[in-house]
Coordinates of C-alpha atoms and ligand atoms in Angstrom, one line a residue:
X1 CA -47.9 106.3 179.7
X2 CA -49.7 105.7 183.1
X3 CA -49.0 103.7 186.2
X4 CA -48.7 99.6 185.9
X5 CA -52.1 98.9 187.4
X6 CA -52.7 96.9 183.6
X7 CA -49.8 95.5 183.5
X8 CA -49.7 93.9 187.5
X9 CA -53.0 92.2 185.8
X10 CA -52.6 88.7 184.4
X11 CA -52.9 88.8 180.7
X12 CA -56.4 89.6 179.4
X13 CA -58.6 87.1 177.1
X14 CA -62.4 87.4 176.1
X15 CA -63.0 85.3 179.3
X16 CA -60.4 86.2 182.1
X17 CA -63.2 88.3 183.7
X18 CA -64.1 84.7 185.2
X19 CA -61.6 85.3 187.5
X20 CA -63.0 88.4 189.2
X21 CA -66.0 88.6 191.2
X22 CA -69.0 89.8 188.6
X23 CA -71.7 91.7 190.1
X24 CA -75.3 91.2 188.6
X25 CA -75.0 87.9 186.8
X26 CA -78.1 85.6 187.0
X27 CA -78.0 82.5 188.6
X28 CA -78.5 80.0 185.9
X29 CA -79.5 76.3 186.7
X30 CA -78.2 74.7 184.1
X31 CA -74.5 75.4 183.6
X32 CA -73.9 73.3 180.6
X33 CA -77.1 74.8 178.7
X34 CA -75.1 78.2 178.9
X35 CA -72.2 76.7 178.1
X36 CA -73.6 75.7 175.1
X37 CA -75.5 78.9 173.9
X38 CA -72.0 80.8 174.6
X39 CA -70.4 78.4 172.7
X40 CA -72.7 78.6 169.6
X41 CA -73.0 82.7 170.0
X42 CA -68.8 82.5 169.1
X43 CA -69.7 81.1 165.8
X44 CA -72.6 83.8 165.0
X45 CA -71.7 86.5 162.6
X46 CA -70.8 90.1 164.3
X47 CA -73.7 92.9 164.1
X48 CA -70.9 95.4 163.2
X49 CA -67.8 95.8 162.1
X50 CA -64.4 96.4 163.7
X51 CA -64.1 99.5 160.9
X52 CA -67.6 101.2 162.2
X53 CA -66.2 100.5 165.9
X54 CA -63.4 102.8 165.1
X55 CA -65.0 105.0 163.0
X56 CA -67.0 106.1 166.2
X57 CA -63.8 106.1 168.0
X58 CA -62.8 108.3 165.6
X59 CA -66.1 110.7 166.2
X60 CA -65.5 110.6 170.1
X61 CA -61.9 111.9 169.7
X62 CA -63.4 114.6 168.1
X63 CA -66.5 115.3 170.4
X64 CA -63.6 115.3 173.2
X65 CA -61.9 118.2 171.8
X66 CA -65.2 120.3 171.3
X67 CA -65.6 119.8 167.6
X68 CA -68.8 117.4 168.1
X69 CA -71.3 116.9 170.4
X70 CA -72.8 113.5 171.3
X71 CA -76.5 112.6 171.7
X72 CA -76.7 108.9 173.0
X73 CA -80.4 107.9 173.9
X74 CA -83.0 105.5 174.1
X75 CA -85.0 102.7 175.8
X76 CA -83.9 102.1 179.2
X77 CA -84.0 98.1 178.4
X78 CA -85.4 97.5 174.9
X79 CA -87.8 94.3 175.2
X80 CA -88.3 91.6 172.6
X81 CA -92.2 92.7 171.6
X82 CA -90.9 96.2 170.8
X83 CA -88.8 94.6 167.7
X84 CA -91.1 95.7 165.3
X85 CA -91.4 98.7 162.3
X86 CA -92.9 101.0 164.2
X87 CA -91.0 101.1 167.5
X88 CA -87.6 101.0 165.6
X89 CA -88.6 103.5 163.5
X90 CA -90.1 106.3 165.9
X91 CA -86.6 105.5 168.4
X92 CA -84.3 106.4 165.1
X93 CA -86.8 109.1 164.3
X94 CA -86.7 111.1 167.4
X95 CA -82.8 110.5 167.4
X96 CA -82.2 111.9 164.5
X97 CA -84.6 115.0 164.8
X98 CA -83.3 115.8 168.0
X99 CA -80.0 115.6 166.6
X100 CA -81.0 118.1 164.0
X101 CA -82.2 120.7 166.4
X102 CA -78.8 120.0 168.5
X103 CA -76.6 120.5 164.7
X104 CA -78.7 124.0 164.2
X105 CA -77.8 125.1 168.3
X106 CA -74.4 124.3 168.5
X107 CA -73.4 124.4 164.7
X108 CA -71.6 121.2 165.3
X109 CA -71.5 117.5 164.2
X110 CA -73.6 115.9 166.3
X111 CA -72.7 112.2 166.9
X112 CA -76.2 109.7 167.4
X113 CA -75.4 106.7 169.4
X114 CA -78.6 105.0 170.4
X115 CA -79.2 102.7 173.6
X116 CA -80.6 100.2 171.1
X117 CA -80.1 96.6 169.3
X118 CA -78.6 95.0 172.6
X119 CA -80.2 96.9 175.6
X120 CA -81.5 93.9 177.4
X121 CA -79.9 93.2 180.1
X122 CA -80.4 95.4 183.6
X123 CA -79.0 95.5 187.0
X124 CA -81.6 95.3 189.8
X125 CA -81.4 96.5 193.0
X126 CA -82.2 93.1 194.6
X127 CA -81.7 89.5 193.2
X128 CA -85.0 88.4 194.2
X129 CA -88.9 90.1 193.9
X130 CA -91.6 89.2 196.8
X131 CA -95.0 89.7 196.3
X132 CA -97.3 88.3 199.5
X133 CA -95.4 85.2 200.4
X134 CA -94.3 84.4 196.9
X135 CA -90.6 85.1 196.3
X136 CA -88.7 84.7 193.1
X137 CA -85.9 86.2 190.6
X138 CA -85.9 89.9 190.0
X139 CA -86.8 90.3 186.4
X140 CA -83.5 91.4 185.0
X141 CA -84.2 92.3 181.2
X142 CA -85.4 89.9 178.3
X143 CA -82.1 88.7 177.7
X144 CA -82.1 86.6 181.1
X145 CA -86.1 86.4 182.0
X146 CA -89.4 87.9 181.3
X147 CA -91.1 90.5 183.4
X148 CA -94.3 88.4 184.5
X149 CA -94.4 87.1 187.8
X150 CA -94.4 83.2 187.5
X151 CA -91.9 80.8 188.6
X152 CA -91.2 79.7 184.9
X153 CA -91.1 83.5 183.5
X154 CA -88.8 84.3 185.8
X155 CA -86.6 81.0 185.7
X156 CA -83.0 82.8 184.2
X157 CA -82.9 80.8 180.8
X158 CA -79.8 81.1 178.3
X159 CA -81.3 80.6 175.5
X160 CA -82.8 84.1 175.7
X161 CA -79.6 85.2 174.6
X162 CA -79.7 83.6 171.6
X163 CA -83.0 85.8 170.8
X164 CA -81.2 88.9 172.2
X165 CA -78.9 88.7 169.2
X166 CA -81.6 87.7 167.2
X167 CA -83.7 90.3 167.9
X168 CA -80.2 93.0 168.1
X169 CA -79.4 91.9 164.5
X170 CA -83.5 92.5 163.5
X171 CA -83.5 95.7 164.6
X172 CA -79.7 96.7 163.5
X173 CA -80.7 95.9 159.9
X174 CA -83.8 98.2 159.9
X175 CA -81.8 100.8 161.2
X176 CA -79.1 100.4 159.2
X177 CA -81.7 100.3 156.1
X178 CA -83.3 103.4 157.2
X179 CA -80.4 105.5 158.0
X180 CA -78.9 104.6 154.3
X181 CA -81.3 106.2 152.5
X182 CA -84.8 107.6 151.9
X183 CA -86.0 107.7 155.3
X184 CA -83.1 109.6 156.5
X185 CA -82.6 111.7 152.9
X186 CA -82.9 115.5 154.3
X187 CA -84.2 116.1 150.9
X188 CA -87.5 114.8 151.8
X189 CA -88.7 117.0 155.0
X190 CA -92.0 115.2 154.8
X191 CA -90.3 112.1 156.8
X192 CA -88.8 114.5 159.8
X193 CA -92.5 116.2 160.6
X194 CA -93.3 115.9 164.4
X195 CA -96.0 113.4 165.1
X196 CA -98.1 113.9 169.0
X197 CA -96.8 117.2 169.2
X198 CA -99.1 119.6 170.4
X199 CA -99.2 123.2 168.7
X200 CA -96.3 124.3 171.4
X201 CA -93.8 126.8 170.6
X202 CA -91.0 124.2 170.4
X203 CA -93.1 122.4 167.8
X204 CA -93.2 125.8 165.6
X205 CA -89.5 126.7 166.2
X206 CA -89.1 123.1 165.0
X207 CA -91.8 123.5 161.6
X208 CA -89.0 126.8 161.1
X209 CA -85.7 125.1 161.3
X210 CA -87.2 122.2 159.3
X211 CA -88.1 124.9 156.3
X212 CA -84.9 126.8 156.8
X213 CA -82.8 123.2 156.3
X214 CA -84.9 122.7 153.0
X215 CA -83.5 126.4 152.0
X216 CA -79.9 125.7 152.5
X217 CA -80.0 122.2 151.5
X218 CA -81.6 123.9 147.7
X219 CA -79.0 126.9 148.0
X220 CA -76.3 124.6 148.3
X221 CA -77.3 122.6 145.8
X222 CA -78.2 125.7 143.6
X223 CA -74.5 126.6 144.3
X224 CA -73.2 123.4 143.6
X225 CA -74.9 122.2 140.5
X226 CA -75.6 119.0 142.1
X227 CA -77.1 117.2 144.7
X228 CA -75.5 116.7 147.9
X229 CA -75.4 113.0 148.3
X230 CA -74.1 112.9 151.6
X231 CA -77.5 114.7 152.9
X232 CA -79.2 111.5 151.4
X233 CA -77.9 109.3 155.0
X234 CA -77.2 110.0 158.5
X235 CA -74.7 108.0 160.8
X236 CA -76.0 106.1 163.6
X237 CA -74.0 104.1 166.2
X238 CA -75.8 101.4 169.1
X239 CA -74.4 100.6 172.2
X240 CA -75.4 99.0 175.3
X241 CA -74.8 98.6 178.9
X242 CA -71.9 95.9 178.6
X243 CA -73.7 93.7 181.7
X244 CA -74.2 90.3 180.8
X245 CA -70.4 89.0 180.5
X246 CA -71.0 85.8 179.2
X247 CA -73.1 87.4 176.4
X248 CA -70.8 89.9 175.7
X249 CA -67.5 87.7 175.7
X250 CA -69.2 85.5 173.0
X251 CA -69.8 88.4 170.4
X252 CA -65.8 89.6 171.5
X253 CA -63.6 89.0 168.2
X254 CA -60.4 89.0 167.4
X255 CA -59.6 91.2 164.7
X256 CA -56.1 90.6 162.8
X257 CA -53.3 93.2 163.7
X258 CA -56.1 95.5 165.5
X259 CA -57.1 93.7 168.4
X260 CA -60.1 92.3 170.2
X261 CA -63.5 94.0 169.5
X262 CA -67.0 93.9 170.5
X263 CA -68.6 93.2 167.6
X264 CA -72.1 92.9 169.1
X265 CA -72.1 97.0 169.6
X266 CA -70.0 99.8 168.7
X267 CA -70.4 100.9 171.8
X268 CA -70.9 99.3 175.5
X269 CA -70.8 101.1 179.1
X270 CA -70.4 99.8 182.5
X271 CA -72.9 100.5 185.1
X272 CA -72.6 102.4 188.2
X273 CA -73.3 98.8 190.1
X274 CA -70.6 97.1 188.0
X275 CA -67.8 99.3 188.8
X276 CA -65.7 97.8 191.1
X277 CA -62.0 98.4 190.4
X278 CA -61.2 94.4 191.0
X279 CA -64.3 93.7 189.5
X280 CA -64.9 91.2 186.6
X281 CA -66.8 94.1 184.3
X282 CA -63.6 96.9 184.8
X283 CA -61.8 93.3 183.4
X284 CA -63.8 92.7 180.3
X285 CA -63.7 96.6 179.5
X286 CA -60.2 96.9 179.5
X287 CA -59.8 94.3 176.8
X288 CA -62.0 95.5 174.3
X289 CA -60.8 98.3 171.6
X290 CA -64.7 99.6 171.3
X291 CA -64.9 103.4 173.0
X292 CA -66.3 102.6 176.3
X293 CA -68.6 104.1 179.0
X294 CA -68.1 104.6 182.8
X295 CA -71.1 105.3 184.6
X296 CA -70.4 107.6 187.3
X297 CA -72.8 108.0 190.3
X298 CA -72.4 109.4 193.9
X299 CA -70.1 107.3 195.4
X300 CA -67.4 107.9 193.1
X301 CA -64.5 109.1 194.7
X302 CA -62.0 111.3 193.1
X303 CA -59.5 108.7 193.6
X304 CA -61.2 105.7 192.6
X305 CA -62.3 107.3 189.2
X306 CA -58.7 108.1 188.4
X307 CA -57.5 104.5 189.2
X308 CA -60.4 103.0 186.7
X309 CA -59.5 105.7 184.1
X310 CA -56.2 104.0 184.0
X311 CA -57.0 100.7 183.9
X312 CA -59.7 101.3 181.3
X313 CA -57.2 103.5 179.1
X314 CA -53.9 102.9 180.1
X315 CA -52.6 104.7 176.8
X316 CA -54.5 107.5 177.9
X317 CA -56.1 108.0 174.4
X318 CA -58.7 110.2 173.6
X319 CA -61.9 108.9 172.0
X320 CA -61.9 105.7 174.1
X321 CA -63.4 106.4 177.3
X322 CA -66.8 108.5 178.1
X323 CA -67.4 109.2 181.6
X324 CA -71.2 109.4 182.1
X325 CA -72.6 110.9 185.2
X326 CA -75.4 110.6 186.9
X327 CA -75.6 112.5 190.0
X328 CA -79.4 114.1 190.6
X329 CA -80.0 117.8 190.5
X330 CA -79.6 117.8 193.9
X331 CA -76.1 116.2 194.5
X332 CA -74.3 116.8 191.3
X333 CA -73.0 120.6 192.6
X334 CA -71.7 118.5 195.4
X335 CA -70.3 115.7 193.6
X336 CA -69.4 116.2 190.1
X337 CA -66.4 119.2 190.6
X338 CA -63.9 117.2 192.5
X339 CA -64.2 114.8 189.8
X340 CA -63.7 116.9 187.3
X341 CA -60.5 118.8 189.1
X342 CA -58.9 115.1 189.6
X343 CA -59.2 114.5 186.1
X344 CA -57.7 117.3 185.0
X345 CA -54.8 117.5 187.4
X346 CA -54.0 114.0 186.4
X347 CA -53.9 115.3 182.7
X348 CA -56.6 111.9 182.0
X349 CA -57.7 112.5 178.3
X350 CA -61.6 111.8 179.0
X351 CA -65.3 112.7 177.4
X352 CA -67.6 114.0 180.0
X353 CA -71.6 113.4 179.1
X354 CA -74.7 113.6 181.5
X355 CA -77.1 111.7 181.9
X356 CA -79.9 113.1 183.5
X357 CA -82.1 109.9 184.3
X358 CA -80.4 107.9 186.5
X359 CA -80.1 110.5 189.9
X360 CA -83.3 112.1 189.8
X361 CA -85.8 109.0 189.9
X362 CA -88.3 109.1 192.2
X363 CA -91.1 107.9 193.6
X364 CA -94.7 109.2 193.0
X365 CA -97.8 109.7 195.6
X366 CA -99.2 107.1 193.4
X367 CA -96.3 104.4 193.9
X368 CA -95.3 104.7 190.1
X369 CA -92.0 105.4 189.5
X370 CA -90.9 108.9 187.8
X371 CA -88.5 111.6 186.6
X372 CA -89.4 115.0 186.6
X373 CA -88.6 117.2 183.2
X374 CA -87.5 120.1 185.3
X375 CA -85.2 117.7 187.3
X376 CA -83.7 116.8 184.4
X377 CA -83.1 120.2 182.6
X378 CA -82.1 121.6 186.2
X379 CA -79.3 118.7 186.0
X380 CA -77.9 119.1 182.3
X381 CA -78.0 122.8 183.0
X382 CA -75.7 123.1 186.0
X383 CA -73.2 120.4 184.4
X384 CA -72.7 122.5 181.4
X385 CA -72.5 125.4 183.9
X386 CA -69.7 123.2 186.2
X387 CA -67.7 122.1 183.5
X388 CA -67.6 125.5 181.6
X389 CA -66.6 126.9 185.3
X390 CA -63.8 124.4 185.9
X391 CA -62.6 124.8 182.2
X392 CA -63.8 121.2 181.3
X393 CA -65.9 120.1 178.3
X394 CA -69.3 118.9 179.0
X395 CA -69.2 116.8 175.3
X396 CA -72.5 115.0 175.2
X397 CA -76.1 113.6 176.5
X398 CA -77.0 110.6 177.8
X399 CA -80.9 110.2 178.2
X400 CA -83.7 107.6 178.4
X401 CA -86.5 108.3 175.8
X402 CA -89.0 106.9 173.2
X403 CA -90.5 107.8 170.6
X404 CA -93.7 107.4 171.7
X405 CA -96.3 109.5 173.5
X406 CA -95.8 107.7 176.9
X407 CA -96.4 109.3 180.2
X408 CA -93.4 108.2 182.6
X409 CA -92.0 111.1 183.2
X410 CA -94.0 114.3 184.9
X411 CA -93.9 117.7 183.3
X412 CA -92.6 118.9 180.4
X413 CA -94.4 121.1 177.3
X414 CA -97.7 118.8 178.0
X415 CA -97.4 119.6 182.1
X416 CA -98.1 115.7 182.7
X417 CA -98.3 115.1 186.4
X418 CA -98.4 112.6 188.5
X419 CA -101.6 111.8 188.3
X420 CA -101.2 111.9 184.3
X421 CA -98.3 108.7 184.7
X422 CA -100.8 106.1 184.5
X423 CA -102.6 106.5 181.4
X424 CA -99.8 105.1 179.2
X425 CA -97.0 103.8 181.1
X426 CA -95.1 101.5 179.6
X427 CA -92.0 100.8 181.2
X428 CA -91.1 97.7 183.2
X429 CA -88.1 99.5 184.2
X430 CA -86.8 103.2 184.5
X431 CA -89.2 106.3 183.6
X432 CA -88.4 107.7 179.6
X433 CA -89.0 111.0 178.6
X434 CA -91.7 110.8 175.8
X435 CA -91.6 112.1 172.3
X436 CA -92.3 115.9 172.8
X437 CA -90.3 115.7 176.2
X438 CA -87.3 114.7 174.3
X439 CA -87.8 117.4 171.6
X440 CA -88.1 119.7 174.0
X441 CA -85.2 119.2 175.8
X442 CA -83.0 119.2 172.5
X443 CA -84.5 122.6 172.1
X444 CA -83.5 123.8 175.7
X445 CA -79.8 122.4 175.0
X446 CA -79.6 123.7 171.7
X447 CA -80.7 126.9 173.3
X448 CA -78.0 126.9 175.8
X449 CA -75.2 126.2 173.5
X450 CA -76.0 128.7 171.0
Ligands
PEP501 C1 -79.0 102.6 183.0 O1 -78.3 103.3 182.3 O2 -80.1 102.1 182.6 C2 -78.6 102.3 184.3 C3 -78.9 101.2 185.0 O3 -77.8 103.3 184.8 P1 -76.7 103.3 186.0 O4 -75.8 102.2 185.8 O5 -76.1 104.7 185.9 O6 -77.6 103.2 187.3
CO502 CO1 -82.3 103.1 183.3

């Protein structure tokens, strides 16, 4: 058992984060209209259950201990036209391929958590956008407005809500129908072939662990005189950046004997700009039996981080809290090892993962904002390098990516640069790696943990 900080708290409930100060909310006009929406959310079904929630717990623990490693990815904010077929399948497609590469590298369980079915909602550096002498709301996700640029597009409106967990429970039951069976069945290679990928030698390396799978997979069955059914689906976990409080309160249950859970994700994070230690998002979090995230970005201090760790997991158990940093290749040398070392001497039972994205975004000659791929290995590759060197586990990825051929982010097997970005960039918010950017980098990590 920890220090008291928890327990100098008044007690917790799905709404005492009302009491704290909550960074990034919208302003909305009409208080009793989101009164109402919250109140008609509570009566919604849950998108998942409280078993699945621990189930992933369960994962985590082991991905802590260096028996699995975790791939979490996706959009950086999902948006309401990219519900369709296509879109949810190519996100769960490069997932899972990706994971497959990762499984072959480090001959572990590799645990998918996608940033999907309820990653809507984003902070913003300002609460307001001017263009000329035009001034309104920062677009802050679909869940709370729409990107145009008109007063009534950008007018906060609750009811968007209502289609985020519309739109989370859409996409949650294609995945769900996808990763049960026949698309995700192993025994049919046909479905994991690469699609834009350019004759590269990843893509080849790929085509030969793909043919090698569909060896083993007939040995074993050879061997075993049956068909290995549990080839036939893959496990897949969302999650979410836990912003939106009054959104993620309403989808809060309580589930009997076990708990309060949020049932709108297995998992949620909190964002480097929602941090605060007396802040109404640590509040939320520390209610909530889901595994949790902690973004952590350069003004982390050693101190600080250990405080939150104890507030977030006051039992100190391992599985429930993954601390996901976000440094730049520049800084994280700097940054990341006196976190590590106050971790450790505080014996804080923690999962470290990277994420890449979020330090290395920069601005292009052309105004269009980017990531470069070799910013991005050059990070991943001196945290597994830091961790190993301080005897800490770097236990998983954190990346923004689509399936798609986009060109957001520069460089990479297909050498986009900068003046490449604006032939099909998509994003309204961060820069994703593209399809082949992604596999790429699953083949550089798999590399590096062989
Ligand atoms: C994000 O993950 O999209 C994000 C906003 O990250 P961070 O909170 O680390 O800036
Ligand atoms: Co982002």
């Amino acid at each position: 058992m920890h220090g008291n900080n928890t327990s100098m708290k008044p007690p917790w409930t799905p709404e005492s984060w009302k009491k704290y100060e909550a960074q990034q909310q919208p302003k909305y006009d009409n208080p009793a209209e989101l009164a109402e929406v919250i109140s008609r959310m509570t009566t919604l079904p849950p998108l998942v259950t409280a078993w699945e929630v621990d189930r992933l717990r369960t994962q985590l623990e082991l991905a802590e201990q260096g028996h699995a490693f975790v791939l979490q990815g996706g959009d950086c904010s999902e948006s309401f036209d990219d519900c369709n077929s296509t879109s949810i399948l190519r996100k769960l497609k490069v997932l899972i391929q990706m994971s497959l590469v990762l499984i072959c590298g480090s001959k572990t369980k590799i645990v998918r958590i996608g940033r999907i079915a309820g990653q809507y909602a984003k902070p913003r550096s300002a609460d307001v956008e001017k263009r000329g002498d035009v001034e309104l709301p920062s677009y802050r996700g679909d869940i709370v407005n729409q990107a145009g640029f008109s007063p009534a597009e950008r007018r906060p409106d609750p009811q968007l809500m209502l289609r985020a967990y519309e739109k989370s429970a859409l996409t949650l039951n294609y995945i769900r129908a996808l990763s049960e069976g026949g698309f995700a069945d192993l025994h049919h290679p046909e479905n994991w072939d690469l699609e834009f990928v350019r004759n590269t030698p990843g893509s080849r390396r790929y085509q030969q662990l793909l043919e090698s799978l569909s060896d083993s997979i007939r040995f074993m069955e050879a061997v075993s005189a049956g068909e290995l059914t549990q080839l036939s689906r893959v496990d897949f976990f969302t999650s979410h950046e836990g912003l939106l409080l009054g959104f993620e309160q309403a989808l809060t249950r309580l589930e009997r004997n076990r708990g309060w859970y949020n049932l709108g994700t297995h998992m949620a994070w909190i964002g480097d700009r929602t941090r605060a230690l007396d802040g109404a998002h640590v509040e939320y979090f520390r209610g909530i039996r889901n595994p949790i995230g902690l973004k952590v970005g350069n003004s982390m201090e050693p101190q600080q981080l250990v405080e939150l760790i104890r507030i977030l997991n006051p039992e100190n158990e391992r599985g429930r809290l993954t601390l996901i940093h976000r440094f730049g290749a520049e800084r994280i040398r700097e940054r990341l090892p006196r976190l590590i070392e106050a971790v450790l001497s505080a014996n804080l039972h923690v999962l470290w993962s990277c994420d890449p994205m979020h330090g290395n975004t920069q601005t292009a000659r052309n105004g269009i904002k980017t990531r470069s791929f070799d910013d991005i290995m050059s990070e991943i590759f001196t945290a597994f390098r830091i961790h190993g060197e301080l005897k800490s586990r770097l236990s998983g990825i954190h990346l923004e990516l689509t399936g798609e051929d986009v060109t957001e982010c520069t460089g990479g097997p297909g050498n986009l640069t900068e003046a490449d970005l604006a032939k099909d960039y998509r994003s309204q918010v961060d820069p994703r790696l593209n399809y082949e950017q992604a596999m790429e980098i699953a083949f550089l990590i798999a590399e590096q943990m062989r």
